[in-house]
Short mmCIF file of N, CA and C in Angstrom, two decimals:
data_model
loop_
_atom_site.label_atom_id
_atom_site.label_comp_id
_atom_site.label_asym_id
_atom_site.label_seq_id
_atom_site.Cartn_x
_atom_site.Cartn_y
_atom_site.Cartn_z
N MET O 579 238.06 72.61 159.04
CA MET O 579 238.82 73.61 159.56
C MET O 579 237.80 74.74 159.86
N SER O 580 238.14 75.25 160.96
CA SER O 580 237.50 76.30 161.56
C SER O 580 237.97 77.79 161.34
N HIS O 581 237.12 78.59 160.82
CA HIS O 581 237.52 80.12 160.55
C HIS O 581 237.42 80.81 161.57
N GLY O 582 236.77 80.62 162.79
CA GLY O 582 236.39 81.44 163.66
C GLY O 582 235.28 82.04 163.56
N ALA O 583 234.85 82.90 164.50
CA ALA O 583 233.49 83.39 164.40
C ALA O 583 233.79 85.07 164.02
N ARG O 584 232.91 85.43 163.45
CA ARG O 584 232.94 86.86 162.77
C ARG O 584 231.89 87.81 163.30
N VAL O 585 232.20 88.96 163.72
CA VAL O 585 231.24 89.80 164.41
C VAL O 585 230.78 90.70 163.34
N ILE O 586 229.55 91.00 163.21
CA ILE O 586 228.95 91.87 162.19
C ILE O 586 228.27 93.02 162.93
N ARG O 587 228.59 94.23 162.84
CA ARG O 587 227.84 95.29 163.38
C ARG O 587 226.93 95.76 162.30
N THR O 588 225.43 96.00 162.57
CA THR O 588 224.90 96.61 161.80
C THR O 588 224.08 98.00 162.23
N GLY O 589 224.54 98.32 163.46
CA GLY O 589 223.95 99.54 163.97
C GLY O 589 222.50 99.63 164.43
N VAL O 590 222.05 98.48 164.34
CA VAL O 590 220.60 98.12 164.96
C VAL O 590 220.43 97.29 165.77
N SER O 591 220.14 97.37 166.82
CA SER O 591 219.98 96.40 167.84
C SER O 591 218.53 95.58 167.67
N SER O 592 218.53 94.49 168.19
CA SER O 592 216.89 93.68 168.20
C SER O 592 216.00 94.41 169.09
N GLY O 593 216.46 95.20 169.80
CA GLY O 593 215.17 95.54 171.09
C GLY O 593 214.77 96.95 170.54
N GLY O 594 215.39 97.58 169.68
CA GLY O 594 215.02 99.16 169.55
C GLY O 594 215.35 99.62 168.10
N PRO O 595 215.24 100.94 168.09
CA PRO O 595 215.70 101.60 167.02
C PRO O 595 217.18 101.84 166.66
N ALA O 596 217.38 102.24 165.44
CA ALA O 596 218.89 102.21 165.15
C ALA O 596 219.53 103.54 165.89
N ALA O 597 220.60 103.23 166.46
CA ALA O 597 221.55 104.44 167.11
C ALA O 597 221.75 105.44 166.12
N PRO O 598 222.03 106.86 166.61
CA PRO O 598 222.75 107.58 165.56
C PRO O 598 224.20 107.34 165.46
N PRO O 599 224.50 107.58 164.22
CA PRO O 599 226.09 107.22 163.78
C PRO O 599 226.84 108.20 164.51
N PRO O 600 228.02 107.80 164.96
CA PRO O 600 229.34 108.51 165.51
C PRO O 600 229.37 109.93 165.01
N ALA O 601 230.01 110.83 165.56
CA ALA O 601 230.29 112.13 164.88
C ALA O 601 231.49 112.11 164.18
N ALA O 602 232.40 111.18 164.45
CA ALA O 602 233.71 111.11 163.47
C ALA O 602 233.36 110.27 162.33
N ALA O 603 232.51 109.49 162.29
CA ALA O 603 232.05 108.69 161.18
C ALA O 603 231.16 109.63 160.30
N SER O 604 230.49 110.35 160.63
CA SER O 604 229.56 111.30 159.83
C SER O 604 230.33 112.36 159.21
N SER O 605 231.48 112.98 159.78
CA SER O 605 232.23 114.04 159.06
C SER O 605 233.04 113.31 158.07
N SER O 606 233.56 112.17 157.92
CA SER O 606 234.54 111.52 157.01
C SER O 606 233.51 111.05 155.97
N ALA O 607 232.23 110.54 156.32
CA ALA O 607 231.24 110.26 155.25
C ALA O 607 230.95 111.52 154.21
N GLY O 608 230.75 112.68 155.37
CA GLY O 608 230.24 113.90 154.23
C GLY O 608 230.91 114.05 153.11
N SER O 609 232.32 113.97 153.33
CA SER O 609 233.11 114.41 152.17
C SER O 609 233.14 113.38 151.02
N ASP O 610 232.60 112.15 151.23
CA ASP O 610 232.41 111.14 150.39
C ASP O 610 231.07 111.54 149.81
N ALA O 611 230.36 112.07 150.41
CA ALA O 611 228.79 112.24 149.90
C ALA O 611 228.85 113.39 148.77
N GLU O 612 229.75 114.24 148.89
CA GLU O 612 229.65 115.46 148.03
C GLU O 612 229.52 115.18 146.57
N LEU O 613 228.73 116.08 146.04
CA LEU O 613 228.64 115.63 144.47
C LEU O 613 229.78 115.78 143.62
N MET O 614 230.55 117.01 143.99
CA MET O 614 231.71 117.32 143.21
C MET O 614 233.01 117.38 144.07
N ASP O 615 233.78 116.95 143.35
CA ASP O 615 235.32 116.98 143.79
C ASP O 615 236.16 118.26 143.71
N GLY O 616 235.81 119.07 144.74
CA GLY O 616 236.54 120.71 144.82
C GLY O 616 238.01 120.70 144.55
N ALA O 617 238.79 119.54 145.10
CA ALA O 617 240.32 119.50 145.08
C ALA O 617 240.52 119.24 143.50
N TYR O 618 239.90 118.69 142.92
CA TYR O 618 240.35 118.18 141.48
C TYR O 618 240.34 119.44 140.64
N PHE O 619 239.58 120.30 140.86
CA PHE O 619 239.64 121.59 140.11
C PHE O 619 241.08 122.35 140.21
N ARG O 620 241.53 122.05 141.54
CA ARG O 620 242.85 122.98 141.80
C ARG O 620 243.92 122.10 141.63
N SER O 621 243.85 120.85 141.34
CA SER O 621 245.01 119.92 141.06
C SER O 621 245.69 119.96 139.89
N CYS O 622 246.92 119.34 139.74
CA CYS O 622 247.68 119.49 138.72
C CYS O 622 247.05 118.72 137.58
N ALA O 623 246.57 117.77 137.76
CA ALA O 623 245.76 116.96 136.63
C ALA O 623 244.33 117.41 136.18
N GLY O 624 243.98 118.32 137.03
CA GLY O 624 242.79 118.95 136.42
C GLY O 624 243.15 120.13 135.81
N MET O 625 244.15 121.20 136.00
CA MET O 625 244.46 122.00 135.44
C MET O 625 245.10 121.72 134.10
N LEU O 626 245.78 120.72 133.87
CA LEU O 626 246.45 120.17 132.82
C LEU O 626 245.27 119.68 131.88
N LYS O 627 244.22 119.07 132.13
CA LYS O 627 243.13 118.66 131.55
C LYS O 627 242.43 119.92 130.78
N VAL O 628 242.52 120.85 131.85
CA VAL O 628 241.65 122.02 131.31
C VAL O 628 242.58 122.71 130.29
N ALA O 629 243.94 122.82 130.51
CA ALA O 629 244.79 123.38 129.33
C ALA O 629 244.67 122.61 128.25
N GLN O 630 244.69 121.23 128.30
CA GLN O 630 244.48 120.45 127.01
C GLN O 630 243.55 120.68 126.34
N MET O 631 242.24 120.77 126.92
CA MET O 631 241.05 121.21 126.15
C MET O 631 241.10 122.45 125.51
N ILE O 632 241.62 123.75 126.23
CA ILE O 632 241.69 125.01 125.58
C ILE O 632 242.67 124.94 124.55
N SER O 633 243.78 124.18 124.63
CA SER O 633 244.70 124.17 123.33
C SER O 633 244.16 123.33 122.18
N LEU O 634 243.52 122.08 122.54
CA LEU O 634 242.75 121.49 121.51
C LEU O 634 241.63 122.66 120.64
N LEU O 635 241.00 123.00 121.52
CA LEU O 635 240.17 124.10 120.87
C LEU O 635 240.79 125.11 120.08
N ILE O 636 241.76 125.86 120.66
CA ILE O 636 242.73 126.88 119.84
C ILE O 636 243.09 126.13 118.53
N GLY O 637 243.73 125.01 118.67
CA GLY O 637 244.21 124.08 117.43
C GLY O 637 242.87 124.02 116.53
N PHE O 638 241.66 123.71 116.81
CA PHE O 638 240.70 123.38 115.93
C PHE O 638 240.05 124.76 115.39
N ILE O 639 240.08 125.85 116.23
CA ILE O 639 239.85 127.04 115.63
C ILE O 639 240.65 127.51 114.76
N SER O 640 242.17 127.37 115.04
CA SER O 640 243.13 127.84 113.92
C SER O 640 242.76 127.15 112.66
N VAL O 641 242.54 126.00 112.62
CA VAL O 641 242.42 125.05 111.29
C VAL O 641 241.21 125.54 110.64
N ASN O 642 240.18 125.62 111.52
CA ASN O 642 238.78 126.13 110.90
C ASN O 642 238.75 127.38 110.28
N SER O 643 239.53 128.32 110.61
CA SER O 643 239.47 129.63 110.47
C SER O 643 240.38 129.78 109.38
N SER O 644 241.30 128.86 108.80
CA SER O 644 242.27 129.08 107.83
C SER O 644 241.68 128.83 106.37
N GLN O 645 242.34 129.40 105.58
CA GLN O 645 241.89 129.30 104.23
C GLN O 645 241.77 128.04 103.38
N TRP O 646 242.37 126.89 104.24
CA TRP O 646 242.70 125.56 103.45
C TRP O 646 241.80 124.64 104.02
N THR O 647 240.68 125.02 104.39
CA THR O 647 239.73 123.86 105.07
C THR O 647 239.22 122.97 104.14
N ASP O 648 239.58 123.12 102.93
CA ASP O 648 239.10 121.84 101.81
C ASP O 648 239.93 120.82 101.96
N TYR O 649 241.01 120.96 102.21
CA TYR O 649 242.04 119.79 102.46
C TYR O 649 241.56 118.60 103.33
N SER O 650 241.60 117.44 102.86
CA SER O 650 241.07 116.37 103.93
C SER O 650 242.13 116.11 104.98
N ALA O 651 243.55 116.60 105.00
CA ALA O 651 244.41 116.70 106.01
C ALA O 651 243.69 117.54 107.24
N TYR O 652 243.38 118.72 106.70
CA TYR O 652 242.51 119.59 107.85
C TYR O 652 241.50 119.01 108.33
N SER O 653 240.63 118.38 107.48
CA SER O 653 239.53 117.86 108.09
C SER O 653 239.79 116.53 109.15
N TYR O 654 240.95 116.08 108.68
CA TYR O 654 241.23 114.69 109.70
C TYR O 654 241.79 115.37 111.06
N PHE O 655 242.49 116.74 110.82
CA PHE O 655 243.04 117.04 112.12
C PHE O 655 241.63 117.51 112.95
N GLN O 656 240.71 118.16 112.43
CA GLN O 656 239.45 118.42 113.23
C GLN O 656 238.69 117.59 113.63
N ILE O 657 238.60 116.51 113.22
CA ILE O 657 237.97 115.32 113.73
C ILE O 657 238.96 114.82 114.77
N VAL O 658 240.07 114.77 114.61
CA VAL O 658 240.91 114.16 115.80
C VAL O 658 240.79 115.00 117.14
N THR O 659 240.81 116.52 116.68
CA THR O 659 241.00 117.42 117.78
C THR O 659 239.87 117.31 118.68
N MET O 660 238.69 117.26 117.73
CA MET O 660 237.15 117.07 118.61
C MET O 660 237.24 116.10 119.31
N CYS O 661 237.52 114.78 118.74
CA CYS O 661 237.17 113.55 119.28
C CYS O 661 238.39 113.46 120.71
N ASP O 662 239.31 114.22 120.48
CA ASP O 662 240.42 114.03 121.74
C ASP O 662 239.73 115.26 122.83
N LEU O 663 239.09 116.06 122.32
CA LEU O 663 238.58 117.08 123.37
C LEU O 663 237.30 116.54 124.17
N VAL O 664 236.59 115.82 123.24
CA VAL O 664 235.43 115.02 123.95
C VAL O 664 235.89 114.10 125.14
N MET O 665 236.85 113.46 124.51
CA MET O 665 237.22 112.33 125.49
C MET O 665 238.01 112.84 126.75
N ILE O 666 238.78 113.90 126.44
CA ILE O 666 239.26 114.60 127.62
C ILE O 666 238.22 115.08 128.67
N LEU O 667 237.19 115.66 128.10
CA LEU O 667 236.06 116.28 128.82
C LEU O 667 235.24 115.03 129.54
N PHE O 668 235.02 113.97 128.92
CA PHE O 668 234.69 112.82 129.65
C PHE O 668 235.37 112.49 130.70
N PHE O 669 236.71 112.41 130.56
CA PHE O 669 237.55 111.86 131.82
C PHE O 669 237.54 113.04 132.69
N TYR O 670 237.40 114.34 132.42
CA TYR O 670 237.20 115.31 133.51
C TYR O 670 236.02 115.12 134.22
N ILE O 671 234.75 115.08 133.70
CA ILE O 671 233.66 114.86 134.44
C ILE O 671 233.80 113.66 135.16
N ILE O 672 234.37 112.33 134.58
CA ILE O 672 234.64 111.40 135.48
C ILE O 672 235.21 111.70 136.81
N HIS O 673 236.33 112.29 136.66
CA HIS O 673 237.08 112.80 138.01
C HIS O 673 236.23 114.05 138.70
N ILE O 674 235.65 114.75 138.09
CA ILE O 674 235.08 115.98 138.86
C ILE O 674 233.73 115.30 139.78
N PHE O 675 233.01 114.35 139.11
CA PHE O 675 231.86 113.80 139.82
C PHE O 675 232.07 112.48 140.61
N ARG O 676 233.58 112.05 140.66
CA ARG O 676 233.86 111.00 141.37
C ARG O 676 233.11 109.71 140.77
N ILE O 677 232.75 109.49 139.34
CA ILE O 677 232.07 108.41 139.06
C ILE O 677 233.24 107.16 139.02
N TYR O 678 234.13 107.48 138.89
CA TYR O 678 235.18 106.27 138.91
C TYR O 678 235.06 105.49 140.28
N ARG O 679 234.49 106.13 141.48
CA ARG O 679 234.34 105.41 142.77
C ARG O 679 233.27 104.39 142.39
N LYS O 680 232.16 104.66 141.64
CA LYS O 680 230.96 103.99 141.47
C LYS O 680 230.80 102.84 140.49
N LEU O 681 231.99 103.22 139.50
CA LEU O 681 232.27 102.13 138.41
C LEU O 681 233.58 101.47 138.70
N THR O 682 233.52 100.74 139.59
CA THR O 682 234.95 99.93 139.79
C THR O 682 235.19 98.88 138.94
N CYS O 683 234.56 98.53 137.84
CA CYS O 683 234.63 97.55 137.16
C CYS O 683 235.63 98.01 135.92
N VAL O 684 235.84 99.30 135.84
CA VAL O 684 236.76 99.80 134.73
C VAL O 684 238.08 99.93 135.37
N SER O 685 239.32 99.88 134.73
CA SER O 685 240.59 100.28 135.56
C SER O 685 240.51 101.59 134.97
N TRP O 686 240.48 102.67 135.63
CA TRP O 686 240.29 104.22 134.92
C TRP O 686 241.65 104.77 134.78
N PRO O 687 243.07 104.59 135.55
CA PRO O 687 244.02 104.64 135.22
C PRO O 687 244.39 104.04 133.85
N LEU O 688 244.20 102.94 133.56
CA LEU O 688 244.68 101.97 132.49
C LEU O 688 243.62 102.61 131.20
N ALA O 689 242.51 102.96 131.64
CA ALA O 689 241.45 103.66 130.43
C ALA O 689 241.96 104.95 130.14
N GLU O 690 242.43 105.65 130.92
CA GLU O 690 242.96 107.15 130.52
C GLU O 690 244.26 106.86 130.05
N PHE O 691 245.17 105.98 130.38
CA PHE O 691 246.57 105.75 129.57
C PHE O 691 246.31 105.38 128.39
N LEU O 692 245.43 104.47 127.87
CA LEU O 692 245.24 103.96 126.46
C LEU O 692 244.60 105.25 125.74
N HIS O 693 243.74 105.85 126.42
CA HIS O 693 243.30 107.15 125.69
C HIS O 693 244.35 108.32 125.31
N TYR O 694 245.15 108.57 126.12
CA TYR O 694 246.20 109.38 125.96
C TYR O 694 247.14 108.83 124.94
N LEU O 695 247.54 107.37 124.97
CA LEU O 695 248.61 106.92 123.92
C LEU O 695 248.05 107.10 122.64
N ILE O 696 246.60 106.50 122.42
CA ILE O 696 245.93 106.59 121.09
C ILE O 696 245.71 107.95 120.70
N GLY O 697 245.44 108.85 121.61
CA GLY O 697 245.32 110.34 121.27
C GLY O 697 246.42 110.87 120.78
N THR O 698 247.35 110.74 121.53
CA THR O 698 248.89 111.26 121.11
C THR O 698 249.28 110.79 120.16
N ILE O 699 249.07 109.47 119.46
CA ILE O 699 249.62 109.00 118.01
C ILE O 699 248.59 109.63 117.07
N LEU O 700 247.50 109.73 117.30
CA LEU O 700 246.36 110.31 116.20
C LEU O 700 247.00 111.96 116.10
N LEU O 701 246.96 112.65 117.42
CA LEU O 701 247.38 113.75 117.18
C LEU O 701 248.75 114.11 116.23
N LEU O 702 249.71 113.15 116.74
CA LEU O 702 251.06 113.28 115.99
C LEU O 702 250.85 113.17 114.55
N ILE O 703 250.04 112.18 114.20
CA ILE O 703 250.19 111.92 112.66
C ILE O 703 249.38 113.15 112.00
N ALA O 704 247.99 113.50 112.90
CA ALA O 704 247.30 114.69 112.09
C ALA O 704 248.32 115.87 111.96
N SER O 705 248.97 116.16 113.07
CA SER O 705 249.85 117.54 112.94
C SER O 705 250.84 117.34 111.84
N ILE O 706 251.61 116.12 111.62
CA ILE O 706 252.60 116.02 110.75
C ILE O 706 251.95 116.13 109.21
N VAL O 707 250.92 115.32 108.97
CA VAL O 707 250.15 115.61 107.70
C VAL O 707 249.60 117.06 107.39
N ALA O 708 249.03 117.61 108.41
CA ALA O 708 248.62 119.12 108.30
C ALA O 708 249.54 119.94 108.17
N ALA O 709 250.94 119.85 108.87
CA ALA O 709 252.12 120.78 108.67
C ALA O 709 252.60 120.67 107.40
N SER O 710 252.60 119.37 106.81
CA SER O 710 252.93 119.31 105.47
C SER O 710 252.27 119.85 104.58
N LYS O 711 250.98 120.00 104.59
CA LYS O 711 250.21 120.72 103.63
C LYS O 711 250.25 122.38 103.68
N SER O 712 250.69 122.83 104.87
CA SER O 712 251.03 124.24 104.94
C SER O 712 252.14 124.84 104.08
N TYR O 713 251.71 125.88 103.53
CA TYR O 713 252.47 126.79 102.74
C TYR O 713 252.75 127.94 103.11
N ASN O 714 252.16 128.44 104.23
CA ASN O 714 251.97 130.01 104.39
C ASN O 714 252.31 130.19 105.62
N LEU O 715 252.79 131.36 106.17
CA LEU O 715 252.91 131.64 107.44
C LEU O 715 252.07 131.28 108.66
N THR O 716 250.56 131.68 108.20
CA THR O 716 249.61 131.20 109.12
C THR O 716 249.58 129.62 109.52
N GLY O 717 249.85 129.00 108.54
CA GLY O 717 250.05 127.40 108.59
C GLY O 717 251.26 127.18 109.34
N LEU O 718 252.23 128.19 109.49
CA LEU O 718 253.21 127.45 110.43
C LEU O 718 252.98 128.05 111.84
N VAL O 719 252.22 129.06 111.93
CA VAL O 719 251.73 129.38 113.47
C VAL O 719 250.55 128.34 113.99
N ALA O 720 249.74 127.84 113.04
CA ALA O 720 248.79 126.52 113.39
C ALA O 720 249.74 125.53 113.80
N GLY O 721 250.81 125.16 113.04
CA GLY O 721 251.63 124.16 113.23
C GLY O 721 252.20 124.14 114.73
N ALA O 722 252.68 125.45 115.03
CA ALA O 722 253.21 125.63 116.40
C ALA O 722 252.26 125.44 117.63
N VAL O 723 250.89 125.69 117.08
CA VAL O 723 250.12 125.52 118.13
C VAL O 723 249.78 124.06 118.26
N ARG O 724 249.94 123.32 117.11
CA ARG O 724 249.82 121.79 117.24
C ARG O 724 250.78 121.02 117.87
N LEU O 725 252.00 121.55 117.88
CA LEU O 725 253.26 121.14 118.32
C LEU O 725 253.21 121.45 119.89
N CYS O 726 252.65 122.58 120.48
CA CYS O 726 252.36 122.77 121.85
C CYS O 726 251.36 121.88 122.31
N LEU O 727 250.42 121.79 121.67
CA LEU O 727 249.34 120.60 122.02
C LEU O 727 249.85 119.19 122.10
N LEU O 728 250.70 118.89 121.15
CA LEU O 728 251.53 117.58 121.35
C LEU O 728 252.33 117.47 122.60
N VAL O 729 253.06 118.39 122.90
CA VAL O 729 253.94 118.46 124.05
C VAL O 729 252.90 118.49 125.41
N LEU O 730 251.97 119.18 125.40
CA LEU O 730 250.97 119.01 126.66
C LEU O 730 250.51 117.57 126.55
N THR O 731 250.25 117.16 125.74
CA THR O 731 249.61 115.48 125.59
C THR O 731 250.72 114.56 125.91
N LEU O 732 251.85 114.56 125.37
CA LEU O 732 252.91 113.81 125.88
C LEU O 732 253.06 113.93 127.49
N PHE O 733 253.34 115.48 127.81
CA PHE O 733 253.32 115.36 129.51
C PHE O 733 252.43 114.80 130.17
N LYS O 734 251.16 114.72 129.75
CA LYS O 734 250.02 114.22 130.43
C LYS O 734 250.02 112.77 130.34
N LEU O 735 250.57 112.28 129.09
CA LEU O 735 250.82 110.84 129.24
C LEU O 735 251.90 110.19 129.94
N GLN O 736 253.07 111.08 130.35
CA GLN O 736 254.12 110.69 131.18
C GLN O 736 253.32 110.89 132.80
N CYS O 737 252.56 111.70 133.05
CA CYS O 737 251.88 111.82 134.29
C CYS O 737 250.91 110.51 134.61
N ILE O 738 249.96 110.12 133.53
CA ILE O 738 249.47 109.18 134.02
C ILE O 738 249.97 107.70 133.96
N LEU O 739 251.08 107.73 132.99
CA LEU O 739 252.16 106.60 133.19
C LEU O 739 252.58 106.33 134.46
N SER O 740 253.29 107.44 134.81
CA SER O 740 253.73 107.37 136.25
C SER O 740 253.11 107.13 137.28
N ARG O 741 251.56 107.54 137.34
CA ARG O 741 250.70 107.27 138.36
C ARG O 741 250.11 105.81 138.21
N ALA O 742 249.97 105.36 137.07
CA ALA O 742 249.69 103.79 136.66
C ALA O 742 250.55 102.89 137.13
N LEU O 743 251.97 103.24 136.83
CA LEU O 743 253.09 102.14 137.42
C LEU O 743 252.95 102.24 138.85
N GLU O 744 252.82 103.49 139.78
CA GLU O 744 252.61 103.47 141.02
C GLU O 744 251.60 102.50 141.50
N ILE O 745 250.22 102.57 140.88
CA ILE O 745 249.21 101.65 141.31
C ILE O 745 249.53 100.37 140.89
N PHE O 746 250.15 100.07 139.73
CA PHE O 746 250.41 98.41 139.39
C PHE O 746 251.51 98.06 140.27
N CYS O 747 252.56 98.86 140.89
CA CYS O 747 253.57 98.11 141.42
C CYS O 747 253.31 98.19 143.07
N LEU O 748 252.24 98.59 143.51
CA LEU O 748 252.07 98.40 145.03
C LEU O 748 251.53 97.36 145.36
#
């Protein structure tokens, strides 16, 4: 069974030096060669990641500056918020520097979906436990910040889920 002949163009002829690339190909390759993705800074997903990092930092600072930092519930909340903040920063850097294009062996939408799923569950548990240990008004304010953080995380989870379903259903 014959599959037919294929033509492979290398840009170099056997009789001389390589020809310069066409102008149209160099302009599209220039956008791929850029180090950072400037459009991701202004995208909805990028701004939402920044908002999540800021709200995680506010939640961490509010618990850290409260007078009840000796409870194990607050230590657990601090650990969960810092781990989640580091992982969101990791995915932010992955998108900013377009590392996902070079590491194609990882399913990035699935990895991000699993991160947000596990992070949401851990933040929910930590928020419930820490809010149940709060007996003062400042504890209720910190609980409101945690709930705001949870809503942002759930919204991001919904965005990632819809994007992952679009990718897997195509």
